[in-house]
Amino acid sequence: ERGEAADVAVKRFRREAETAANLRSPHTVELYDFGVTEDQTMYFVMELLEGMNLESLVRQYGPLAARRVIHILRQVCESLEEAHVAGMVHRDIKPANIHLGRLGLRHDFVKVLDFGLVKPITGRAEEHSLATATGMTPGTPAYMAPEIAMGETVDGRADIYALGCVAYYLLTGKLVFDGATEFQVMVKHLRSEPVPPSERVTFPIPANLERLVLGCLAKKPSDRPAGAGALAKALAAIDVEPW
């Protein structure tokens, strides 16, 4: 049984590594090489990043200015749009998987990390069996779209939901939904309506940005922005001073 589980893990690893290696957006972390050693240890060789992830940033410095949030989200959208057009879904977009650093003279340059849970949109049954066989949780409950929690077939709009959760966290320093257990959090994502971000902070949040974030958090995928490209355009149209 161990040998079979190891074979499944290696198969999944190779598929995910090939997927990640084929992504070329400058806002997706670059994968140089991957392989499996003789003792079945799997490894990636990725670009070295300097800076910090958004989880660490908010924990250390608190909520971010709205215009900075827009600047970050637009870059994440560029990474996701390439993956979605290629028929892939990241499935684990969260602040800890979004890195902020410097590229040349550009500050706040985004790199999206950990495409290890990326899945083709089709073939849900096989994907589920591979994930469970290797003991992987398909996503993080605090940022999980309702359709993922329900085990339904997902598309790129699940990542849009997760990015809405990220935006909420960046603007408020708080999770959309909290709970004593992961199950409680998942139930809230399925049933509860989020408190508008502006009601959880003392400083103003642009109304059109708040509407867009709440739109990303719609329970039904069809009620969210149609895709990462559409979300990026909507973010660009918000009248704030550029970051």
Rosetta silent file (secondary structure, phi, psi, omega in degrees, C-alpha in Angstrom):
SEQUENCE: ERGEAADVAVKRFRREAETAANLRSPHTVELYDFGVTEDQTMYFVMELLEGMNLESLVRQYGPLAARRVIHILRQVCESLEEAHVAGMVHRDIKPANIHLGRLGLRHDFVKVLDFGLVKPITGRAEEHSLATATGMTPGTPAYMAPEIAMGETVDGRADIYALGCVAYYLLTGKLVFDGATEFQVMVKHLRSEPVPPSERVTFPIPANLERLVLGCLAKKPSDRPAGAGALAKALAAIDVEPW
SCORE:     score description
SCORE:     0.000 S_00000001
   1 L     0.000  -40.825  179.421    0.000    0.000    0.000 S_00000001
   2 H   -60.648  -40.676 -179.723    2.838    2.392    0.826 S_00000001
   3 H   -63.185  -40.003  178.941    4.351    1.775   -2.572 S_00000001
   4 H   -66.469  -43.210  178.530    1.061    2.543   -4.301 S_00000001
   5 H   -62.867  -39.244  178.651    0.565    5.724   -2.256 S_00000001
   6 H   -64.636  -41.119  178.913    4.120    6.808   -3.080 S_00000001
   7 H   -62.205  -41.512  178.364    3.514    6.205   -6.787 S_00000001
   8 H   -63.991  -42.610 -179.744    0.352    8.316   -6.646 S_00000001
   9 H   -62.080  -42.996  179.671    2.230   11.075   -4.813 S_00000001
  10 H   -65.926  -42.055  179.185    5.021   11.082   -7.395 S_00000001
  11 H   -60.110  -45.140 -179.732    2.516   11.101  -10.255 S_00000001
  12 H   -65.334  -43.563  179.652    0.689   14.046   -8.699 S_00000001
  13 H   -59.706  -47.379 -178.704    3.931   15.880   -7.971 S_00000001
  14 H   -62.452  -42.658 -179.565    5.194   15.508  -11.550 S_00000001
  15 H   -63.289  -44.197 -178.293    1.902   16.692  -13.011 S_00000001
  16 H   -68.659  -37.043  178.776    1.780   19.722  -10.712 S_00000001
  17 H   -65.481  -41.524  178.704    5.438   20.580  -11.327 S_00000001
  18 H   -64.594  -39.793  177.243    4.918   20.468  -15.093 S_00000001
  19 H   -59.413  -51.238 -178.296    1.847   22.674  -14.707 S_00000001
  20 H   -62.823  -38.647 -177.215    3.746   25.239  -12.637 S_00000001
  21 H   -66.799  -23.224 -177.943    6.765   25.152  -14.970 S_00000001
  22 L   -87.377   -5.334  178.929    4.568   26.083  -17.947 S_00000001
  23 L   -85.579  133.027 -171.430    3.268   29.293  -16.348 S_00000001
  24 L  -119.156   -1.364  179.806    5.128   32.365  -17.574 S_00000001
  25 L   -58.290  138.507  176.675    3.504   35.366  -15.918 S_00000001
  26 L   -64.211  -13.580  179.782    6.102   37.554  -14.162 S_00000001
  27 L   -98.982   10.765  171.484    3.730   37.462  -11.182 S_00000001
  28 E  -110.439  131.607 -178.631    3.917   33.677  -10.856 S_00000001
  29 L   -56.497  137.189 -174.795    6.948   32.314   -8.980 S_00000001
  30 L   -85.712  131.537  178.180    9.366   30.813  -11.507 S_00000001
  31 E  -104.090  117.267 -177.057   10.076   27.091  -11.352 S_00000001
  32 E   -86.805  -38.138 -174.380   13.506   26.196  -12.758 S_00000001
  33 E  -160.580  162.778  174.393   13.618   22.451  -12.195 S_00000001
  34 E  -156.265  162.418  179.738   11.994   19.568  -10.328 S_00000001
  35 E  -177.243 -178.268  178.379   12.658   15.907   -9.737 S_00000001
  36 E  -131.578  125.932 -179.495   12.477   12.869   -7.482 S_00000001
  37 L   -77.240  174.280 -178.246   15.541   11.473   -5.699 S_00000001
  38 L   -60.745  -31.386  179.752   16.309    7.745   -5.353 S_00000001
  39 L   -90.951   19.854  175.181   14.636    7.660   -1.924 S_00000001
  40 L    69.430   20.505  172.567   11.473    9.195   -3.470 S_00000001
  41 L   -78.669  127.171 -177.373   12.073   12.670   -2.019 S_00000001
  42 E   -97.840  138.752 -177.263   10.403   15.199   -4.317 S_00000001
  43 E  -140.051  150.079  171.063   11.973   18.600   -4.857 S_00000001
  44 E  -112.427  148.940  166.731   11.423   21.902   -6.646 S_00000001
  45 E  -117.531  110.867 -175.804   14.101   24.405   -7.656 S_00000001
  46 E  -118.213  166.681  175.955   12.475   27.853   -7.643 S_00000001
  47 L   -65.200  147.504  178.158   13.628   31.426   -7.902 S_00000001
  48 L   -83.441  127.797 -178.202   14.859   32.977   -4.663 S_00000001
  49 L  -111.940  139.390  174.480   12.517   35.670   -3.383 S_00000001
  50 L  -114.750  135.784 -177.350   13.314   38.499   -0.985 S_00000001
  51 E   137.320 -144.134  178.208   10.548   40.206    0.937 S_00000001
  52 E  -153.225  160.311  177.080    7.566   38.754    2.798 S_00000001
  53 E   -83.016  167.260 -174.380    4.176   37.209    2.187 S_00000001
  54 H   -68.505  -29.039  176.379    0.946   39.112    2.759 S_00000001
  55 H   -60.660  -49.397  179.741    0.077   37.117    5.873 S_00000001
  56 H   -64.605  -39.396 -178.050    3.300   38.261    7.561 S_00000001
  57 H   -61.017  -49.016 -177.848    2.888   41.815    6.269 S_00000001
  58 H   -69.992  -38.058  178.216   -0.594   42.294    7.737 S_00000001
  59 H   -61.527  -37.781 -177.313    0.305   40.548   11.008 S_00000001
  60 H   -82.684  -38.151 -169.733    3.276   42.890   11.487 S_00000001
  61 H  -118.448   -4.752  178.775    1.918   46.169   10.137 S_00000001
  62 L    85.128 -171.915 -177.384   -1.881   45.874   10.131 S_00000001
  63 L   -58.116  155.525 -177.784   -4.361   46.606    7.313 S_00000001
  64 L  -102.277  156.857  175.566   -3.100   48.147    4.069 S_00000001
  65 L   -63.706  145.873 -176.385   -4.197   51.314    2.303 S_00000001
  66 H   -55.719  -42.179 -177.280   -6.916   50.734   -0.289 S_00000001
  67 H   -68.433  -29.818  175.887   -4.751   51.919   -3.178 S_00000001
  68 H   -71.831  -38.928  177.152   -1.977   49.546   -2.152 S_00000001
  69 H   -60.426  -44.589  178.641   -4.485   46.689   -1.959 S_00000001
  70 H   -60.500  -44.798  179.014   -5.672   47.483   -5.491 S_00000001
  71 H   -57.185  -42.904 -179.473   -2.058   47.520   -6.723 S_00000001
  72 H   -69.979  -47.303 -176.008   -1.449   44.069   -5.212 S_00000001
  73 H   -61.855  -38.405 -179.855   -4.716   42.500   -6.374 S_00000001
  74 H   -61.549  -36.207  178.797   -4.213   43.585   -9.993 S_00000001
  75 H   -71.200  -39.243  176.193   -0.887   41.748  -10.077 S_00000001
  76 H   -61.571  -39.926  178.941   -2.404   38.589   -8.571 S_00000001
  77 H   -59.194  -37.430 -179.825   -5.095   38.764  -11.260 S_00000001
  78 H   -64.019  -41.775  177.283   -2.415   38.731  -13.962 S_00000001
  79 H   -63.558  -47.142 -176.088   -0.953   35.517  -12.558 S_00000001
  80 H   -68.157  -36.530 -177.482   -4.357   33.875  -12.190 S_00000001
  81 H   -60.250  -41.990  178.977   -5.623   34.919  -15.611 S_00000001
  82 H   -60.754  -45.156 -179.944   -2.805   33.013  -17.339 S_00000001
  83 H   -63.227  -43.522 -177.664   -3.557   29.883  -15.300 S_00000001
  84 H   -66.035  -41.245  178.305   -7.309   30.152  -15.900 S_00000001
  85 H   -61.299  -32.496  177.946   -6.923   30.647  -19.648 S_00000001
  86 L   -81.324    4.113  177.738   -4.830   27.471  -19.657 S_00000001
  87 L    81.522   27.593 -177.938   -7.721   25.667  -17.945 S_00000001
  88 E  -119.003  152.559  175.542   -6.163   25.540  -14.469 S_00000001
  89 E  -125.688  132.293 -178.134   -7.401   26.551  -11.028 S_00000001
  90 L   -69.135  -50.830  175.048   -4.978   27.396   -8.213 S_00000001
  91 L    76.913   -4.256  177.467   -7.391   26.412   -5.382 S_00000001
  92 L  -141.052   44.978  175.407   -5.262   27.710   -2.508 S_00000001
  93 L   -72.322  123.128  179.416   -5.063   31.473   -2.947 S_00000001
  94 L  -159.408  163.526 -176.722   -4.408   32.992    0.494 S_00000001
  95 H   -56.452  -34.639 -179.103   -2.161   35.742    1.920 S_00000001
  96 H   -69.168  -16.859  179.727    0.608   33.265    2.809 S_00000001
  97 H  -102.167   11.473  177.007    0.793   32.248   -0.866 S_00000001
  98 E  -122.364  114.934 -174.300    1.188   35.802   -2.183 S_00000001
  99 E  -100.521  140.007  179.750    4.709   37.204   -1.864 S_00000001
 100 E  -120.109  125.101 -177.828    5.558   40.893   -1.947 S_00000001
 101 E  -153.911 -156.690 -178.835    9.078   42.009   -2.785 S_00000001
 102 E  -120.318  139.315  175.119   11.221   44.111   -5.083 S_00000001
 103 E  -127.292  107.557 -174.282   12.078   43.475   -8.715 S_00000001
 104 L    61.674 -120.416 -179.987   14.767   45.814   -9.958 S_00000001
 105 L   -96.241    1.413 -177.599   13.482   49.290   -9.128 S_00000001
 106 E   -92.809  124.032  176.308    9.874   48.153   -8.683 S_00000001
 107 E   -94.006  165.058  179.925    8.603   47.787   -5.121 S_00000001
 108 E    53.989   42.900  178.035    5.561   45.774   -4.047 S_00000001
 109 E   -87.474  124.588 -173.416    6.121   43.326   -6.888 S_00000001
 110 E   -89.247  138.715  168.590    3.790   40.337   -6.462 S_00000001
 111 E  -128.575  124.492  175.923    4.677   36.680   -6.911 S_00000001
 112 E   -86.930  128.301 -173.982    1.957   34.042   -6.526 S_00000001
 113 L  -106.603  171.275  166.618    3.351   30.930   -4.839 S_00000001
 114 L    55.395   66.115  171.541    2.461   27.289   -4.330 S_00000001
 115 H   -82.846   22.719 -178.219    0.708   26.107   -7.429 S_00000001
 116 H   -66.288  -20.649  177.192    0.962   22.650   -5.805 S_00000001
 117 H  -102.488    7.140 -178.088   -2.821   22.356   -5.552 S_00000001
 118 L   -60.126  139.020 -175.623   -3.427   23.623   -9.067 S_00000001
 119 E  -133.278  145.221  165.752   -5.945   21.444  -10.892 S_00000001
 120 E   -62.530  151.815 -178.944   -7.278   21.149  -14.412 S_00000001
 121 L   -66.336  -34.158 -178.204  -10.894   22.307  -14.493 S_00000001
 122 L   -91.894  170.856  173.787  -12.036   18.912  -15.793 S_00000001
 123 L    75.760   44.267 -174.825  -11.573   15.456  -14.305 S_00000001
 124 H   -60.456  -42.604 -174.545  -12.854   16.129  -10.781 S_00000001
 125 H   -60.650  -46.315 -179.875  -13.099   12.464   -9.724 S_00000001
 126 H   -66.466  -40.567 -179.458   -9.461   11.652  -10.522 S_00000001
 127 H   -61.853  -41.204 -178.090   -8.243   14.894   -8.971 S_00000001
 128 H   -64.754  -42.627 -178.377  -10.158   14.166   -5.773 S_00000001
 129 H   -66.354  -37.201  178.079   -8.762   10.660   -5.478 S_00000001
 130 H   -66.428  -40.907 -178.483   -5.211   11.895   -6.017 S_00000001
 131 H   -65.187  -46.920 -177.204   -5.631   14.620   -3.411 S_00000001
 132 H   -70.609  -32.930 -178.881   -7.091   12.332   -0.759 S_00000001
 133 H   -64.758  -28.561 -179.062   -4.617    9.547   -1.483 S_00000001
 134 L  -101.052    8.346  175.442   -1.745   11.877   -0.654 S_00000001
 135 L    70.855   27.274 -177.683   -3.479   13.363    2.387 S_00000001
 136 L   -93.861  134.609  171.292   -3.789   16.837    0.887 S_00000001
 137 L   -83.349  124.756 -175.800   -6.510   19.262    1.997 S_00000001
 138 L   -77.109   72.360  178.947   -7.880   20.896   -1.171 S_00000001
 139 L   113.223 -179.980 -178.010   -7.467   24.499   -0.065 S_00000001
 140 L  -116.052  123.966 -172.142   -7.566   26.508    3.160 S_00000001
 141 H   -52.252  -38.808 -177.008  -10.975   26.833    4.933 S_00000001
 142 H   -65.974  -16.489 -177.134  -10.636   30.561    5.723 S_00000001
 143 H  -127.115   21.205 -170.631  -10.263   31.290    1.986 S_00000001
 144 L   -94.713  126.447  176.959  -12.281   28.415    0.509 S_00000001
 145 L   -64.834  146.894 -179.574  -15.041   28.994   -2.043 S_00000001
 146 H   -53.418  -38.182 -177.006  -18.387   27.340   -1.223 S_00000001
 147 H   -68.792  -29.252  175.093  -18.200   25.084   -4.278 S_00000001
 148 H   -70.390  -43.422  179.249  -14.837   23.670   -3.142 S_00000001
 149 H   -60.408  -31.571 -179.280  -16.237   23.021    0.346 S_00000001
 150 L   -85.256   -4.589 -179.636  -19.154   21.169   -1.276 S_00000001
 151 L    73.762   21.859 -179.395  -16.828   19.045   -3.410 S_00000001
 152 L   -86.215  165.173  175.310  -18.335   20.373   -6.630 S_00000001
 153 L   -65.099  135.686 -175.772  -16.544   20.908   -9.917 S_00000001
 154 L  -119.863  159.506  170.934  -14.770   24.263   -9.828 S_00000001
 155 L  -131.704 -165.453 -174.195  -13.402   26.773  -12.304 S_00000001
 156 L   -60.621  -18.946 -179.327  -11.391   29.979  -12.001 S_00000001
 157 H   -69.251  -17.536  172.721  -14.188   31.725  -10.132 S_00000001
 158 H   -66.889  -37.762  175.907  -13.214   29.709   -7.032 S_00000001
 159 H   -68.625  -32.535  177.156   -9.892   31.582   -7.104 S_00000001
 160 H   -63.716  -41.536  176.793  -11.833   34.857   -7.484 S_00000001
 161 H   -60.103  -49.250 -179.524  -13.698   34.040   -4.255 S_00000001
 162 H   -60.349  -38.334  179.290  -10.436   33.294   -2.462 S_00000001
 163 H   -68.222  -32.125  173.099   -8.942   36.543   -3.775 S_00000001
 164 H   -62.248  -39.998  176.455  -11.992   38.362   -2.392 S_00000001
 165 H   -64.498  -39.238  177.521  -11.157   36.819    1.001 S_00000001
 166 H   -63.669  -45.984 -179.717   -7.555   37.998    0.595 S_00000001
 167 H   -59.128  -42.694  178.727   -8.701   41.529   -0.275 S_00000001
 168 H   -59.283  -44.446 -179.901  -10.955   41.553    2.806 S_00000001
 169 H   -65.953  -41.271 -179.834   -8.029   40.507    5.007 S_00000001
 170 H   -65.404  -36.872 -176.970   -5.707   43.132    3.515 S_00000001
 171 H   -78.418  -29.901 -171.857   -8.277   45.903    4.030 S_00000001
 172 H  -117.112  -21.320 -172.123   -9.367   44.943    7.558 S_00000001
 173 L    75.695    9.605 -178.162   -6.688   42.716    9.077 S_00000001
 174 L  -127.679  152.545  175.470   -9.512   40.264    9.807 S_00000001
 175 L   -73.376  153.004  175.703  -10.797   37.065    8.185 S_00000001
 176 L   -58.546  -49.123  178.731  -14.153   37.177    6.390 S_00000001
 177 L  -132.361  138.845  176.339  -15.395   34.408    8.692 S_00000001
 178 L  -123.849  162.786  179.437  -13.846   33.011   11.841 S_00000001
 179 L  -170.251  166.366 -178.023  -14.781   30.032   13.977 S_00000001
 180 L   -72.656  -25.656 -179.749  -13.575   27.634   16.655 S_00000001
 181 L  -133.324  162.064  176.790  -13.110   24.825   14.105 S_00000001
 182 H   -61.306  -35.902 -179.872  -12.400   24.530   10.392 S_00000001
 183 H   -62.736  -43.266  178.512  -15.870   23.011    9.950 S_00000001
 184 H   -60.037  -41.546  179.589  -17.537   26.082   11.502 S_00000001
 185 H   -63.813  -44.186 -179.665  -15.601   28.337    9.157 S_00000001
 186 H   -63.094  -39.261  178.725  -16.603   26.265    6.107 S_00000001
 187 H   -63.179  -40.064  178.179  -20.280   26.357    7.140 S_00000001
 188 H   -64.404  -39.469  176.738  -20.135   30.150    7.384 S_00000001
 189 H   -62.664  -30.575 -179.877  -18.639   30.358    3.897 S_00000001
 190 H   -78.265  -35.079 -166.702  -21.565   28.262    2.693 S_00000001
 191 H  -121.329  -30.076 -170.866  -24.371   30.080    4.524 S_00000001
 192 L   -91.054  149.399  174.923  -23.414   33.403    6.127 S_00000001
 193 L   -92.250  135.561 -178.327  -23.243   36.832    4.513 S_00000001
 194 L   -70.350  146.376  171.257  -20.008   38.744    5.189 S_00000001
 195 L   -71.928  130.123  179.112  -19.981   41.942    7.216 S_00000001
 196 L   -53.108  138.507 -178.531  -18.907   44.746    4.830 S_00000001
 197 H   -53.025  -37.259 -176.435  -15.209   45.572    5.320 S_00000001
 198 H   -64.227  -20.874  179.624  -15.993   49.235    6.046 S_00000001
 199 H   -85.091   -3.337 -177.071  -17.964   48.189    9.156 S_00000001
 200 L  -112.872    2.286  178.311  -14.903   46.464   10.633 S_00000001
 201 L  -134.697  162.725 -178.296  -12.403   49.332   10.410 S_00000001
 202 L   -94.181  -13.264 -179.277  -12.349   52.982   11.500 S_00000001
 203 L  -100.398  156.790 -175.462  -10.831   54.382    8.284 S_00000001
 204 L   -72.917  145.804  172.724  -12.727   54.821    4.996 S_00000001
 205 L  -120.853  129.828  179.965  -12.721   52.197    2.231 S_00000001
 206 L   -51.743  132.078 -174.741  -13.771   53.306   -1.281 S_00000001
 207 H   -60.033  -39.139 -178.133  -17.377   52.225   -1.804 S_00000001
 208 H   -72.044  -28.412  174.191  -16.751   50.799   -5.281 S_00000001
 209 H   -69.608  -42.553  178.576  -13.814   48.746   -3.972 S_00000001
 210 H   -61.324  -43.468  178.768  -15.996   47.389   -1.171 S_00000001
 211 H   -60.708  -40.148 -178.830  -18.740   46.468   -3.657 S_00000001
 212 H   -66.982  -42.766  178.672  -16.204   44.667   -5.822 S_00000001
 213 H   -62.910  -44.702  179.118  -14.767   42.700   -2.873 S_00000001
 214 H   -66.227  -31.392  175.153  -18.261   41.695   -1.735 S_00000001
 215 H   -64.769  -38.590  176.336  -19.036   40.704   -5.333 S_00000001
 216 H   -63.268  -28.332 -176.543  -16.047   38.360   -5.289 S_00000001
 217 L   -90.692   11.485  176.969  -17.504   36.826   -2.104 S_00000001
 218 L   -60.464  141.254 -178.449  -20.853   35.942   -3.703 S_00000001
 219 L   -64.674  -41.031 -179.625  -21.939   32.397   -2.834 S_00000001
 220 L   -87.595  128.588  177.881  -22.833   31.564   -6.447 S_00000001
 221 H   -53.816  -34.762 -177.730  -19.910   31.622   -8.914 S_00000001
 222 H   -67.580  -17.465  179.489  -22.194   33.226  -11.530 S_00000001
 223 H   -90.881   -4.734 -179.980  -22.673   36.253   -9.246 S_00000001
 224 L   -90.687  169.038  170.348  -18.915   36.947   -9.011 S_00000001
 225 L   -51.874  144.599 -171.356  -16.716   38.795  -11.546 S_00000001
 226 L   -64.067  -25.569 -178.730  -16.511   36.622  -14.648 S_00000001
 227 L  -175.367  179.127 -177.822  -12.772   36.052  -14.384 S_00000001
 228 H   -65.184  -36.510  178.759   -9.408   37.404  -13.290 S_00000001
 229 H   -64.752  -43.819  178.366   -9.169   39.660  -16.354 S_00000001
 230 H   -64.710  -39.085  178.213  -12.583   41.198  -15.673 S_00000001
 231 H   -65.171  -41.867  179.164  -11.660   41.689  -12.013 S_00000001
 232 H   -60.737  -42.180  179.153   -8.386   43.382  -12.972 S_00000001
 233 H   -64.302  -41.426  179.259  -10.258   45.821  -15.261 S_00000001
 234 H   -64.857  -38.832  177.458  -12.759   46.616  -12.518 S_00000001
 235 H   -64.950  -40.587 -178.562   -9.927   47.256  -10.053 S_00000001
 236 H   -66.377  -25.631 -176.895   -8.159   49.516  -12.563 S_00000001
 237 L   -81.926  -10.152  179.992  -11.335   51.565  -12.988 S_00000001
 238 L   -72.447  129.727 -172.735  -11.515   52.493   -9.290 S_00000001
 239 L   -84.457   85.292  173.563  -10.620   56.156   -8.927 S_00000001
 240 L  -130.918  159.610  175.577   -7.780   56.191   -6.400 S_00000001
 241 L   -65.621  130.999 -178.529   -4.316   57.694   -6.500 S_00000001
 242 L   -57.671  145.484  178.890   -1.939   55.079   -7.991 S_00000001
 243 L   -77.176    0.000    0.000    0.262   53.290   -5.477 S_00000001
